[in-house]
Amino acid sequence: MGSFRSLALVLLVVFVAPVAVRGWGVDGHFITCKIAQGRLSQTAVEAVNSLLPEYAKGDLASLCSWADHVKFRYHWSSPLHYIDTPDNLCTYQYRRDCKDEDGVMGRCVAGAIMNYTTQLLDYGKQTSDYNLTEALLFLSHFMGDIHQPLHVGFTSDRGGNTIDVHWFTRKAVLHHVWDDSIIETEEERFYGSNVDDLTNAIETNITNVWGDQVKAWENCSGSQKTCPTTYATEGINAACNWAYKGVTNGSVLEDDYFLSRLPIVNWRLAQGGVRLAANLNRIFG
């Protein structure tokens, strides 16, 4: 299943020519997929292992940033990482918002999640028109993106990409703060810069702190395999209530912002991981 040869070629280029633009940073996507992989059913584990390239050695998390790195090759994929919503409405509507700059419907991160979920339902058939390895990697990545609040952000500032701030003493844009800086600062201060220790802490909280929320996170209404409208609606609410709140061009973001937003970042990473696992478990049966 899937075209391992073409995927390997893409990944070879990635390692010699990394791309800086991403959603969640590398660690955020790694955490999301690591959480998910620990929650897969045996059937889903077998399907994921069969779709991953052999050199991944069954580690989905190791390839969870692949979709960011192939933007230079798959130019068509860039709009699939985010959703632009009308400024300050703090709502998401599929027909209004899920389209690219040319107005093509479905070309946003919510539409991409639906598309790659549908493609993966071909798994187990004798033939498929889709590259199911790439479908798995795109879906896993986009489930992370849709849970980063500023990937469902305002149109005018491109999800915080044009809001210049200082993260403590360093210049940054607000979007980068949520992709990378909050997670990196958390790792440095509390986990000895060890992403595995942060992942373990979030997994512990999924069991102990958020245990009564997990079933609701996993559920989709009716026979749906995935519910990106729910994820996107939560995302724009978090963007308005936490990411954008109190921030203007030139803001200096220090401990008050970091410590109050840190729980939201960890909560969204946890939701993304739990939901990715639930989606894959539903897809693969």
PDB file of C-alpha atoms in Angstrom, residues 80 94 98-100 104-112:
ATOM      1  CA  LEU A  80      -4.289  22.586   3.605  1.00  0.00           C
ATOM      2  CA  TYR A  94     -17.192  25.175   6.640  1.00  0.00           C
ATOM      3  CA  CYS A  98     -12.885  26.197   4.154  1.00  0.00           C
ATOM      4  CA  LYS A  99     -11.462  27.377   0.844  1.00  0.00           C
ATOM      5  CA  ASP A 100      -8.168  28.574  -0.543  1.00  0.00           C
ATOM      6  CA  VAL A 104     -11.802  26.477  -4.144  1.00  0.00           C
ATOM      7  CA  MET A 105     -13.973  24.750  -1.549  1.00  0.00           C
ATOM      8  CA  GLY A 106     -12.563  22.129   0.791  1.00  0.00           C
ATOM      9  CA  ARG A 107      -8.999  23.393   0.553  1.00  0.00           C
ATOM     10  CA  CYS A 108      -8.314  24.021   4.228  1.00  0.00           C
ATOM     11  CA  VAL A 109      -7.101  21.867   7.096  1.00  0.00           C
ATOM     12  CA  ALA A 110     -10.642  20.697   7.962  1.00  0.00           C
ATOM     13  CA  GLY A 111     -11.299  19.664   4.361  1.00  0.00           C
ATOM     14  CA  ALA A 112      -7.913  17.944   4.190  1.00  0.00           C
TER      15      ALA A 112
END
